[in-house]
Coordinates of C-alpha atoms in Angstrom, one line a residue:
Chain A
X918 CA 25.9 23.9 1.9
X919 CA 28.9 24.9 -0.8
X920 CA 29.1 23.8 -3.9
X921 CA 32.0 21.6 -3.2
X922 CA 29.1 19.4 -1.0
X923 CA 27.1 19.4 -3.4
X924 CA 29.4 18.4 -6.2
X925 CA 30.9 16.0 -4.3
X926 CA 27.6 14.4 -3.1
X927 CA 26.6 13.7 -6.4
X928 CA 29.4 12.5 -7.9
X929 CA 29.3 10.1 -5.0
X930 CA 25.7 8.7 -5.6
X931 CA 26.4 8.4 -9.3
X932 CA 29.8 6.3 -8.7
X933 CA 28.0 3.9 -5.7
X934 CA 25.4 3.1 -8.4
X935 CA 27.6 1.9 -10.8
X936 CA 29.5 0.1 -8.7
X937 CA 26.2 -1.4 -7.1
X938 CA 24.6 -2.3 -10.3
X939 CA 28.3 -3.7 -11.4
X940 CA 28.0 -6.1 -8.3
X941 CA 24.7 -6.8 -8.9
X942 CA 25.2 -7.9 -12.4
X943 CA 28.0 -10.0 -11.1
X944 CA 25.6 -12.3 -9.1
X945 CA 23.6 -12.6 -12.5
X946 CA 26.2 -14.3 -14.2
X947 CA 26.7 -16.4 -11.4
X948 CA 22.8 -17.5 -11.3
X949 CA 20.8 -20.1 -12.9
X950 CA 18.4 -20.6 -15.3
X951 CA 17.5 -18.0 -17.8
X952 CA 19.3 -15.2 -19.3
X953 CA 21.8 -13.2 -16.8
X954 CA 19.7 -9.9 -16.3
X955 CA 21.3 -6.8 -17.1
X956 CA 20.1 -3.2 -15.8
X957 CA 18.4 -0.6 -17.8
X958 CA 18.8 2.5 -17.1
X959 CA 16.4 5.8 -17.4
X960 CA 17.0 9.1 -16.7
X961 CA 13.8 11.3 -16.0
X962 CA 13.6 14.6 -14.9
X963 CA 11.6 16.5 -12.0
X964 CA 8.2 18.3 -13.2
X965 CA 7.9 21.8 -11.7
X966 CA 11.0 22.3 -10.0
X967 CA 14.4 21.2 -11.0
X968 CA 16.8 18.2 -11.2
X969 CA 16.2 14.5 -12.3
X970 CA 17.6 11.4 -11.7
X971 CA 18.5 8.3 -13.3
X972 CA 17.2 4.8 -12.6
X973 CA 18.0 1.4 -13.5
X974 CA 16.2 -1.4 -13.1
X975 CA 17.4 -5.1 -13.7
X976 CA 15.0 -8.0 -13.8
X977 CA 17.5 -11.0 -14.0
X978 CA 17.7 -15.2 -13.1
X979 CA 18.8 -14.3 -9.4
X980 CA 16.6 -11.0 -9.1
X981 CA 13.4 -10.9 -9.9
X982 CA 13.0 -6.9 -9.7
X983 CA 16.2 -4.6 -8.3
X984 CA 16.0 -1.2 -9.1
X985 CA 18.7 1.3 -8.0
X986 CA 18.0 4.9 -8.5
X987 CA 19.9 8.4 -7.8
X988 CA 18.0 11.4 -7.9
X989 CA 19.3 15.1 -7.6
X990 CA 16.7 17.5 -7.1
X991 CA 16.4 21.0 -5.5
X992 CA 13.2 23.4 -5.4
X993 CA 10.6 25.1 -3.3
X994 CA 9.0 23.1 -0.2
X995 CA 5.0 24.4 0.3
X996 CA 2.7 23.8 2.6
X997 CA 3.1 20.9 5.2
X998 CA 6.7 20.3 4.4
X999 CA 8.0 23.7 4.7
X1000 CA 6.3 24.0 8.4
X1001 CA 7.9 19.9 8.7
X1002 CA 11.4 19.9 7.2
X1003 CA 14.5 21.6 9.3
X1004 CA 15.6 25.0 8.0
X1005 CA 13.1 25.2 5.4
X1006 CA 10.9 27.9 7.2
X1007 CA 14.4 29.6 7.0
X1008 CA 15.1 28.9 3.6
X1009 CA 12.2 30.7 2.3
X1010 CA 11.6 27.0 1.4
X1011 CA 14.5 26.4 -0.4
X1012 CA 15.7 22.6 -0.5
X1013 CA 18.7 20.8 -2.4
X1014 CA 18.5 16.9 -2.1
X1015 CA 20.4 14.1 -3.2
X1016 CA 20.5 10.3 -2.3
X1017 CA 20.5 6.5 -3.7
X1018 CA 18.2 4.1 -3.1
X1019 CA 18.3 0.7 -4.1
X1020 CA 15.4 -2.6 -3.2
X1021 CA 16.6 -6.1 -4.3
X1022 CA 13.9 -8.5 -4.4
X1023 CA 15.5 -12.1 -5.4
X1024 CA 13.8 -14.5 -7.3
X1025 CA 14.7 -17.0 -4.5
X1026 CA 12.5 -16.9 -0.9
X1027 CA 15.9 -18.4 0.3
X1028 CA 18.0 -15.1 -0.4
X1029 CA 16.8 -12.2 1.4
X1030 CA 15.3 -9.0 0.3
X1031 CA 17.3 -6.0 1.0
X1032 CA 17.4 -2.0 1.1
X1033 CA 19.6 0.2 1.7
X1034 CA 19.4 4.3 0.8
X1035 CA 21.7 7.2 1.6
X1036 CA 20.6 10.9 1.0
X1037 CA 22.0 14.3 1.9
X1038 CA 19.5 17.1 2.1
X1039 CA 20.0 20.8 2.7
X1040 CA 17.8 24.1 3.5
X1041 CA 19.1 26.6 5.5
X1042 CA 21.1 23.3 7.0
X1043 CA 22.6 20.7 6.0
X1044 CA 22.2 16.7 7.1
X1045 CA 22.5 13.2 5.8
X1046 CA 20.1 10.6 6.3
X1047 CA 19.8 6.7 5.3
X1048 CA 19.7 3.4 6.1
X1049 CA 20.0 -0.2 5.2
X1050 CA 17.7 -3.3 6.2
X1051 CA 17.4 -6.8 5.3
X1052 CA 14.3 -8.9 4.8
X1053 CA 14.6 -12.5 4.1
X1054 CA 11.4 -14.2 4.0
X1055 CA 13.2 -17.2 6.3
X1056 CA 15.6 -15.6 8.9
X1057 CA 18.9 -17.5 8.9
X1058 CA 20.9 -16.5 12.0
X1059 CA 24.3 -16.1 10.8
X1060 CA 22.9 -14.5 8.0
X1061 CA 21.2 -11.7 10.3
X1062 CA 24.6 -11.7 12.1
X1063 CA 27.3 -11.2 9.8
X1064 CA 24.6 -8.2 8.5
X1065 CA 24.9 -6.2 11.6
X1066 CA 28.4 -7.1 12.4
X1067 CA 29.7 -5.6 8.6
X1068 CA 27.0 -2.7 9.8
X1069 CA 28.4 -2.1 12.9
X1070 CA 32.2 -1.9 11.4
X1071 CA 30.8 0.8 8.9
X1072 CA 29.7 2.4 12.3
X1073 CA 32.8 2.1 14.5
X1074 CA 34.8 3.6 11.7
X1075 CA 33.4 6.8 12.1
X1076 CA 32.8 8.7 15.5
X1077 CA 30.0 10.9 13.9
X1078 CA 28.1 7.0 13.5
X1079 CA 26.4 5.1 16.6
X1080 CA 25.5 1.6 15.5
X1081 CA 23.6 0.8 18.8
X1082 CA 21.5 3.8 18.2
X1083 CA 20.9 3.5 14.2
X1084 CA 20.1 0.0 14.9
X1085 CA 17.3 0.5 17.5
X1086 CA 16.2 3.4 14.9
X1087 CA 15.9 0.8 12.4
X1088 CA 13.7 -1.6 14.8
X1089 CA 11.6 1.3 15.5
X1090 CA 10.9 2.4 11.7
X1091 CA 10.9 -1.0 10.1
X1092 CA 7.8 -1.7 12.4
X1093 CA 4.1 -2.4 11.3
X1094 CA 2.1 -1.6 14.1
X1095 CA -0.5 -3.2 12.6
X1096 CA 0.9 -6.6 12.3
X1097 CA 2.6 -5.8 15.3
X1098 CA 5.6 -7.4 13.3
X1099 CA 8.9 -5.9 11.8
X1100 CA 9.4 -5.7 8.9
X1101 CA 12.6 -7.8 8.3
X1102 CA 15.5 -8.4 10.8
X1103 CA 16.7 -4.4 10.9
X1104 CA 19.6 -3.2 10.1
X1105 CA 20.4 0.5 10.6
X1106 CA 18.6 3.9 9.9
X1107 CA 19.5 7.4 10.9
X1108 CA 18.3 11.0 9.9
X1109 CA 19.4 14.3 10.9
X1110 CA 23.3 13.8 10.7
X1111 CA 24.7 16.9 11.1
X1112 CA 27.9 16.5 13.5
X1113 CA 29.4 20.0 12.2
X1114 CA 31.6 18.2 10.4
X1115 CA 30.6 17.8 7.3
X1116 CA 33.5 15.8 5.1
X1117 CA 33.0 13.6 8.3
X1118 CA 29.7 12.7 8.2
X1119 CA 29.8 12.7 4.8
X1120 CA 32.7 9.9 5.0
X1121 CA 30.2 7.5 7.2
X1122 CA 27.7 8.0 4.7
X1123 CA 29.9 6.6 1.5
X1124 CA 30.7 4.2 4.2
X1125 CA 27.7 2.5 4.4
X1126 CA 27.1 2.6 0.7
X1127 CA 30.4 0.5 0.7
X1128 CA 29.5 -2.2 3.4
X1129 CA 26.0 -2.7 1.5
X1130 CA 28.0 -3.0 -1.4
X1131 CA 29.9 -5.8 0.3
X1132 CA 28.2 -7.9 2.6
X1133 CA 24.7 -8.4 0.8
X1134 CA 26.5 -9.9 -2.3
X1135 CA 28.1 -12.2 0.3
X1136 CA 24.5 -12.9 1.8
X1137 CA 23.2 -13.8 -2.0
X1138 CA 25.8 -15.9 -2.9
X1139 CA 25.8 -18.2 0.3
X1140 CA 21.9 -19.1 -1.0
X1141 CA 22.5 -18.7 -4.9
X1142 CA 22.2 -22.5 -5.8
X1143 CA 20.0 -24.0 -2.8
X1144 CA 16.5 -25.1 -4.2
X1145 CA 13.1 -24.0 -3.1
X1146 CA 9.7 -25.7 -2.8
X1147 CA 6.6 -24.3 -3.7
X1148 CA 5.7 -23.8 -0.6
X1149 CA 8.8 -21.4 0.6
X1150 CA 7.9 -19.5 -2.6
X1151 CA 4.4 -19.0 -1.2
X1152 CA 5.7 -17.4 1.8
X1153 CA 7.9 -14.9 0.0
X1154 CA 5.2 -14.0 -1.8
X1155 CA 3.0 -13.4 1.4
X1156 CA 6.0 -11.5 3.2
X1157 CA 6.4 -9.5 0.2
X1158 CA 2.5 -8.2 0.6
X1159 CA 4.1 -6.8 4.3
X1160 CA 6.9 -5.1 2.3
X1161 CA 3.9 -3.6 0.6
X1162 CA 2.1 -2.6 3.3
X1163 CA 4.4 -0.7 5.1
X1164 CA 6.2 1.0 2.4
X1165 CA 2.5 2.2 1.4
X1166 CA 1.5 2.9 4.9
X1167 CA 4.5 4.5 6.7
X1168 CA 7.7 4.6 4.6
X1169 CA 8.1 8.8 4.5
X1170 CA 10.1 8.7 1.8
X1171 CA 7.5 7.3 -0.5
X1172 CA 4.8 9.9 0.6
X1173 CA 7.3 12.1 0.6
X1174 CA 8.0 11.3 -2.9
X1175 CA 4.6 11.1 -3.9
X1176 CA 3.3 14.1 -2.7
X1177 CA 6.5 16.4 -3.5
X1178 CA 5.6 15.0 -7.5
X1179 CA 8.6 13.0 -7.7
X1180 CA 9.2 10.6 -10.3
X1181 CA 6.1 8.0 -9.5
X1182 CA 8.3 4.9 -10.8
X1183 CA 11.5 5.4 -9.4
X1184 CA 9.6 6.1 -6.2
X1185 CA 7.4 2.7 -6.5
X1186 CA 10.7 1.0 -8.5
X1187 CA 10.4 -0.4 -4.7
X1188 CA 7.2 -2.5 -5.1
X1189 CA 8.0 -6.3 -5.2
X1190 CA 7.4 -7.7 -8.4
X1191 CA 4.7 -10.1 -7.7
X1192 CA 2.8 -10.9 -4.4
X1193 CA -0.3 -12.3 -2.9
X1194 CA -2.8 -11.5 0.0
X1195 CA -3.5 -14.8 0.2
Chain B
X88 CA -28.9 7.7 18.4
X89 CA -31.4 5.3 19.8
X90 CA -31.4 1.5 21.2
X91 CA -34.0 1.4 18.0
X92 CA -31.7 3.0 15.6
X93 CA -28.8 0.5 16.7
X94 CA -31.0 -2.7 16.7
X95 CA -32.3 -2.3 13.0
X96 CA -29.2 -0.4 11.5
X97 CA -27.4 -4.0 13.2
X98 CA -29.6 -6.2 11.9
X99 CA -30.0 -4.6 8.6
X100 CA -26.3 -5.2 7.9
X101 CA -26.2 -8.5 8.8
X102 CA -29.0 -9.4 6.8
X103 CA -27.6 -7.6 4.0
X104 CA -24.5 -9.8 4.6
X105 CA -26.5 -12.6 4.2
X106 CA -28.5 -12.0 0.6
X107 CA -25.2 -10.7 -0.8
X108 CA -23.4 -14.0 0.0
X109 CA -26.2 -15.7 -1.2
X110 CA -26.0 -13.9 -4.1
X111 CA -22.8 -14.3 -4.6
X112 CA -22.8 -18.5 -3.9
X113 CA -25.4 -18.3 -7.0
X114 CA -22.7 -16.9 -9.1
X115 CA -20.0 -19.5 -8.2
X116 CA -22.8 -22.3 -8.9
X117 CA -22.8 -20.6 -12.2
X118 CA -19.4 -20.5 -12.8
X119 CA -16.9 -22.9 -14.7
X120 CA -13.7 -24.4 -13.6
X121 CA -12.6 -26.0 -10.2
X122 CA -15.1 -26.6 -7.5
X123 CA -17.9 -23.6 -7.2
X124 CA -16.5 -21.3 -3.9
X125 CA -18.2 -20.9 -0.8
X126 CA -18.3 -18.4 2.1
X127 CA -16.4 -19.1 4.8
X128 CA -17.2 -16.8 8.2
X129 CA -15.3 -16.1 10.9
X130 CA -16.7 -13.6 14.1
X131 CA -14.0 -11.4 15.4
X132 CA -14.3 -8.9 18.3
X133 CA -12.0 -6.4 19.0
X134 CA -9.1 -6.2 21.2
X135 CA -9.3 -3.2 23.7
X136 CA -13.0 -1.3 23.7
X137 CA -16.1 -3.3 22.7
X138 CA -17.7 -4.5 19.8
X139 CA -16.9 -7.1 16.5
X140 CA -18.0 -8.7 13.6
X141 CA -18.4 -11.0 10.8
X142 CA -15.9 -11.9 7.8
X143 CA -16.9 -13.9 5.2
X144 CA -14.3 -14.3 2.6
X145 CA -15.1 -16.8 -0.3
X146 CA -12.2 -17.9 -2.8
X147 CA -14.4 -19.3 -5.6
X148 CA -13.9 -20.2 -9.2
X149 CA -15.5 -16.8 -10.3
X150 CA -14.4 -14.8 -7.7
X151 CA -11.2 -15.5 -6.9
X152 CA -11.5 -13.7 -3.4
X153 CA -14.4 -12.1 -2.4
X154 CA -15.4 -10.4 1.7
X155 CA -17.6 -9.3 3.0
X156 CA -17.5 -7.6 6.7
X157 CA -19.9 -6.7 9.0
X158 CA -18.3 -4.9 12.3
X159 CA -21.1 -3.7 14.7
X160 CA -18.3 -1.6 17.4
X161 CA -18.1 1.0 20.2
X162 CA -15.7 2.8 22.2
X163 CA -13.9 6.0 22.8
X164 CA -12.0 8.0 19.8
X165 CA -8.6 9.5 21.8
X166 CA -6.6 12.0 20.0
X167 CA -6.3 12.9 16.7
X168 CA -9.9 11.2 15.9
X169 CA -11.2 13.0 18.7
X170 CA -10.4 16.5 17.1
X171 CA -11.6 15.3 13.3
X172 CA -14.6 13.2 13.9
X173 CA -17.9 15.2 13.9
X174 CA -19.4 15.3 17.7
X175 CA -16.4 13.3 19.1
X176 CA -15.4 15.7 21.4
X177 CA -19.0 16.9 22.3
X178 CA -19.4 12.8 22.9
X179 CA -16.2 12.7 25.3
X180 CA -14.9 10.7 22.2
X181 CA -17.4 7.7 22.8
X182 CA -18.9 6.1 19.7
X183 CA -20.6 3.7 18.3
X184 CA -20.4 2.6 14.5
X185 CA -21.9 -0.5 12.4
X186 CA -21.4 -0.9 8.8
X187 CA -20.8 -4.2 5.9
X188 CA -18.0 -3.7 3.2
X189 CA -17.7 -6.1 0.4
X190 CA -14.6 -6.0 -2.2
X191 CA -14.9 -8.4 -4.9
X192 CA -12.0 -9.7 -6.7
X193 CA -13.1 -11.7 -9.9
X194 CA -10.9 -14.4 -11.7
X195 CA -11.4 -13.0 -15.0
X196 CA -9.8 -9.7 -16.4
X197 CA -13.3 -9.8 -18.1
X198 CA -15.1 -9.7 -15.1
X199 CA -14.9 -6.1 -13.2
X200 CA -13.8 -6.1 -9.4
X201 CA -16.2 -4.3 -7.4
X202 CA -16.4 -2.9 -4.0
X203 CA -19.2 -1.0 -1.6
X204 CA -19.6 0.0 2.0
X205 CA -22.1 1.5 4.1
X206 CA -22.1 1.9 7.8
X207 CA -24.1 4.5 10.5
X208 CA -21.7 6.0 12.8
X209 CA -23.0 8.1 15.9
X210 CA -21.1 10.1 18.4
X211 CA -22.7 13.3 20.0
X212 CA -24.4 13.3 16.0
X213 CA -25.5 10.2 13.7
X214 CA -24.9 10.0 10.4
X215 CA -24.4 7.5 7.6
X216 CA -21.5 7.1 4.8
X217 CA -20.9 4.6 2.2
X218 CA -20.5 4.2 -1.3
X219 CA -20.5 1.5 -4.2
X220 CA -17.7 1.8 -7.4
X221 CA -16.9 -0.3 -10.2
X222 CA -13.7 -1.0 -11.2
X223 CA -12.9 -2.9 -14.6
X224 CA -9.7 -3.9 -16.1
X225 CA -11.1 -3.0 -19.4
X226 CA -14.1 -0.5 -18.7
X227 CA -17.1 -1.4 -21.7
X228 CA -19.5 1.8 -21.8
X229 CA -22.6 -0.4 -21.5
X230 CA -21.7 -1.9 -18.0
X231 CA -20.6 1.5 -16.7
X232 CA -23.7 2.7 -18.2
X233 CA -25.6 0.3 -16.1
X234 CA -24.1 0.0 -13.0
X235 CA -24.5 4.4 -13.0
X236 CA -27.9 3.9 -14.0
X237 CA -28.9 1.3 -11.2
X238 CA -27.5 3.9 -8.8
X239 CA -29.0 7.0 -9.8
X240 CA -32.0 4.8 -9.5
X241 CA -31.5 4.0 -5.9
X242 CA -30.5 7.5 -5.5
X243 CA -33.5 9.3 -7.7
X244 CA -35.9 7.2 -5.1
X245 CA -35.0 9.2 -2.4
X246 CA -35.3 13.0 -1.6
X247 CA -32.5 12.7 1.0
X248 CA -30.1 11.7 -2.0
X249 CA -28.4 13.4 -4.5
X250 CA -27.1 11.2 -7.3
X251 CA -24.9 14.4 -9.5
X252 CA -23.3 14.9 -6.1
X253 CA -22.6 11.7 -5.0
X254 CA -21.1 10.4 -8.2
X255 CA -18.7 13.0 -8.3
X256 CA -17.7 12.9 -5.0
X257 CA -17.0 9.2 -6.2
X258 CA -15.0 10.4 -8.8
X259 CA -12.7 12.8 -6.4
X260 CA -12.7 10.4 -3.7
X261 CA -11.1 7.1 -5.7
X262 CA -8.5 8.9 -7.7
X263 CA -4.3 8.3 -7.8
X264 CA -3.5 11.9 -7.7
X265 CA 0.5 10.4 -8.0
X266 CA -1.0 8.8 -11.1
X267 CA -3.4 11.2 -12.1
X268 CA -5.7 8.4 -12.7
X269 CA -9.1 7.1 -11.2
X270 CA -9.6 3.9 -9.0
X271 CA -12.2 2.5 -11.4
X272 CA -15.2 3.8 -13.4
X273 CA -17.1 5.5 -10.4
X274 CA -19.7 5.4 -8.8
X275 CA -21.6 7.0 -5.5
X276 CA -19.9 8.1 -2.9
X277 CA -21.6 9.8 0.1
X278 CA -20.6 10.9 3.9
X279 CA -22.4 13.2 7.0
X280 CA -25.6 11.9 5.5
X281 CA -28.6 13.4 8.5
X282 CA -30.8 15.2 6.9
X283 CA -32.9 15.0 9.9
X284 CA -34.9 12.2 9.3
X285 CA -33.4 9.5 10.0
X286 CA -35.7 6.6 9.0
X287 CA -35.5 8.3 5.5
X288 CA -31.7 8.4 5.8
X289 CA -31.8 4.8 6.5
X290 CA -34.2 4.1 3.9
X291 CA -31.9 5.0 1.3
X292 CA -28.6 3.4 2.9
X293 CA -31.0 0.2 2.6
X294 CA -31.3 1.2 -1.0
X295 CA -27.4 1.8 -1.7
X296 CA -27.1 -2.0 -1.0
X297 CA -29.8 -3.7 -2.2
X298 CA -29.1 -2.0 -5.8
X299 CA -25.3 -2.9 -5.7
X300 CA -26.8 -6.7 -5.0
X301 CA -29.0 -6.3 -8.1
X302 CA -26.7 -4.5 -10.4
X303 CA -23.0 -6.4 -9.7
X304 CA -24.1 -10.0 -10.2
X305 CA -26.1 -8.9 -13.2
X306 CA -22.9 -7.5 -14.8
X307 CA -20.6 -10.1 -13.9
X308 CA -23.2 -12.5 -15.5
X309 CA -22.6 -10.7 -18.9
X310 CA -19.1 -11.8 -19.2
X311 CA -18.7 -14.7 -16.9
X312 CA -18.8 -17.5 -19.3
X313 CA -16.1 -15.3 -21.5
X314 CA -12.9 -16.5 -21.9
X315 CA -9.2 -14.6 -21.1
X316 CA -5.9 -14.4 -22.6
X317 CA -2.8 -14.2 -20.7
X318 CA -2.6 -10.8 -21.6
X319 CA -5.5 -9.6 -20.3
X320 CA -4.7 -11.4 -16.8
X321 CA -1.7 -9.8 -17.1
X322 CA -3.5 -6.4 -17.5
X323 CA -5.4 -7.2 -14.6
X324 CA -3.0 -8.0 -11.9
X325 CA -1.1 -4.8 -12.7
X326 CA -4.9 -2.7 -12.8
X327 CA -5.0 -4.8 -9.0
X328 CA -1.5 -3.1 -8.2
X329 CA -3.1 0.3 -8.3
X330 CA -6.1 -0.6 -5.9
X331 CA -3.7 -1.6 -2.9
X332 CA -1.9 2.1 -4.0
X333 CA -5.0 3.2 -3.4
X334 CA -6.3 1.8 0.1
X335 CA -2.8 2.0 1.6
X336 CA -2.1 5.3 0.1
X337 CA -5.3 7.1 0.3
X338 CA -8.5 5.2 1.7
X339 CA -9.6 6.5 4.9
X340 CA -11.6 3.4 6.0
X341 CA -8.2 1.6 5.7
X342 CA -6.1 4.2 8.1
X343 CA -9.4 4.8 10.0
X344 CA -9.5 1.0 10.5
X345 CA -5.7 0.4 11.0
X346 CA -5.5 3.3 13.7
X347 CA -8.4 2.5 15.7
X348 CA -7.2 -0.8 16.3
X349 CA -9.7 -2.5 14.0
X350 CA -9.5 -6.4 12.8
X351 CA -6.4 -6.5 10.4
X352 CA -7.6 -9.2 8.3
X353 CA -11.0 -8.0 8.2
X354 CA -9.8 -4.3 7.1
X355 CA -7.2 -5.8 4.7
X356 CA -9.5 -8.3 3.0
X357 CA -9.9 -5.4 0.2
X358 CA -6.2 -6.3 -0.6
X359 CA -6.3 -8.3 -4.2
X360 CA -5.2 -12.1 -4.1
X361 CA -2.3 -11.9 -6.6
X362 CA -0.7 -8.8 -8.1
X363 CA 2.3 -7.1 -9.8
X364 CA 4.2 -4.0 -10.1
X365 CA 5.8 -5.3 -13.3

């Protein structure tokens, strides 16, 4: 890794969240009922090793909780995680990381809950990683649709991408085995992207932060002003227990987070903000 | 392990089950507001090797969700419980487990939740486990004071028990370490209980519970006629936040449960009714 990636990377994450929370505050204005929410933004900084991050948060009329944070962090992996992680055995340990991560959860059960997060990550290699998922608590097909297809664009643009692959990665991870249920209706997920060309991969990744960027504002707005009962509101709030469950459970990157002593609210910043086991 | 040893371990539990949702049913008669909750139960039996159980789950006016299991099960441990589980292997992995688990979720922030298990588990060996916490919104020294008390007591009347011990295994055992924070207030906590005599063994399990069934209704007596401000509820459904951290993130019951194929709704009855991550 040179410090050209690295530079670059960053810059990168720090520019897709302002432009993300930008959008986002966009759909506030465009809600109903209450004050437009604006985001509030934090910067914190790593204990032990280095680096920090910055997170905003925005509890609004359309969302009811949407945090977006960057972190930048580099340090010593121990333990499990050296053995675990590529390169790190060869890095003496040694770990840069950056990424974006961002969970919407509307105040709406009509408009679905998304995710999407983008990270690169070097030891003694170098690789991107990320995804993006959508959860609506009542799965519209054309919404679903038009999701993939702007996901599968992002894909086709870039021969280092393979949308049929990332998709089926996305099925798999999104799962709980538990439940025997998905978590929402996928999207894509990939890891380990390391193509040997680097400003390549690294142009699908900024990709993806771009088609987010574009097609789940377009999902939000075609359900900003229908109405909901009581009832649909019940169900979001049961579906967002699953969210709970499997981010708890199985999501890596919040034990990840957790047990490399990252920052515990930006990492939890993913939580829904209310929710019933009924 | 003998048919003996099965047959009263069995039908201790169940008959446990029983006072402590009579127990409980006296509370809810006792209560205020809305119509006074009553157990509902619902046998189970387990998809794949043999075995089952008994939910009762109660949504009541005092306790606004209250379970209590009782899973009597056998079967085979395969892989990775194979290797951990004390005399698995020596066992060809068979084993046969029975235990009751009650978690207690009260209406009022006044009121502390409450949780305890206890279950015999044999394989190649046989051994008992369990344990019994408190855990308050807002913890008041006397209650703590008692409910410790009531357990040393049970603990005190039995050479095979060791109350310093158990409490701070408690105290290890239901701690946030990404919060740095505990569960609750404590309690006992014990596991690999055979001291060679088993009938002694058992004679204190019997202890662990009837105790909890003396000691929890007599505290949520003391404040059950007090009433709450929104702030305190408020206070409470985040305090509820941090006990599903804990039994996704960190209870091994819960991923023992989960991974064994165990009854979903029965494991995840611990799960609070309503919560935030505000």
């Amino acid at each position: 890794m040179s410090e050209r990636q690295q530079s670059l990377a960053a810059t990168w994450f720090a520019r897709l969240q302002d432009d993300l929370c930008a959008a986002f505050e966009s759909l506030e204005d465009e809600g109903q009922g209450g004050p437009a929410g604006r985001f509030e933004r934090k910067a914190w900084t790593r204990e032990g090793d280095g680096g920090g991050g910055v997170m905003a948060l925005m509890r609004g009329r359309v969302f009811e909780k949407i945090g977006v944070n960057v972190s930048v962090v580099h340090g010593h992996f121990s333990g499990e995680f050296r053995q675990a992680i590529p390169g790190a055995v060869e890095a003496d340990g040694a770990f840069w990381a950056a990424g974006l991560s961002l969970v919407a959860h509307p105040r709406s059960p009509l408009v679905p809950a998304a995710h999407i997060n983008t990270r690169m990550i070097a030891t003694s290699k170098t690789w991107f990683g990320g995804g993006a998922d959508l959860t609506p608590t009542f799965p519209i097909e054309a919404d679903t649709e038009r999701f993939h297809a702007a996901l599968k664009a992002a894909c086709d643009a870039h021969p280092v991408a393979d949308h049929g692959r990332f998709k089926a990665w996305c099925d798999r991870y999104f799962f709980l085995p538990h439940r025997n249920e998905p978590r929402g209706v996928g999207g894509i997920f990939f890891d380990d992207l390391a193509s040997g060309d680097w400003d390549a991969d690294f142009a699908f990744l900024r990709e993806v932060g771009t088609a987010f960027g574009q097609v789940y504002p377009e999902l939000v707005r075609r359900h900003l002003h229908e109405t909901w009962s009581a009832e649909q509101r019940h169900a979001q709030l049961v579906k967002r227990g699953r969210y709970v469950e499997f981010n708890l459970l199985y999501d890596r990157g919040t034990s990840f987070g957790l047990k490399t002593g990252g920052n515990v609210e930006a990492i939890l910043m993913s939580l829904p903000p209310e929710v019933i086991w009924p």
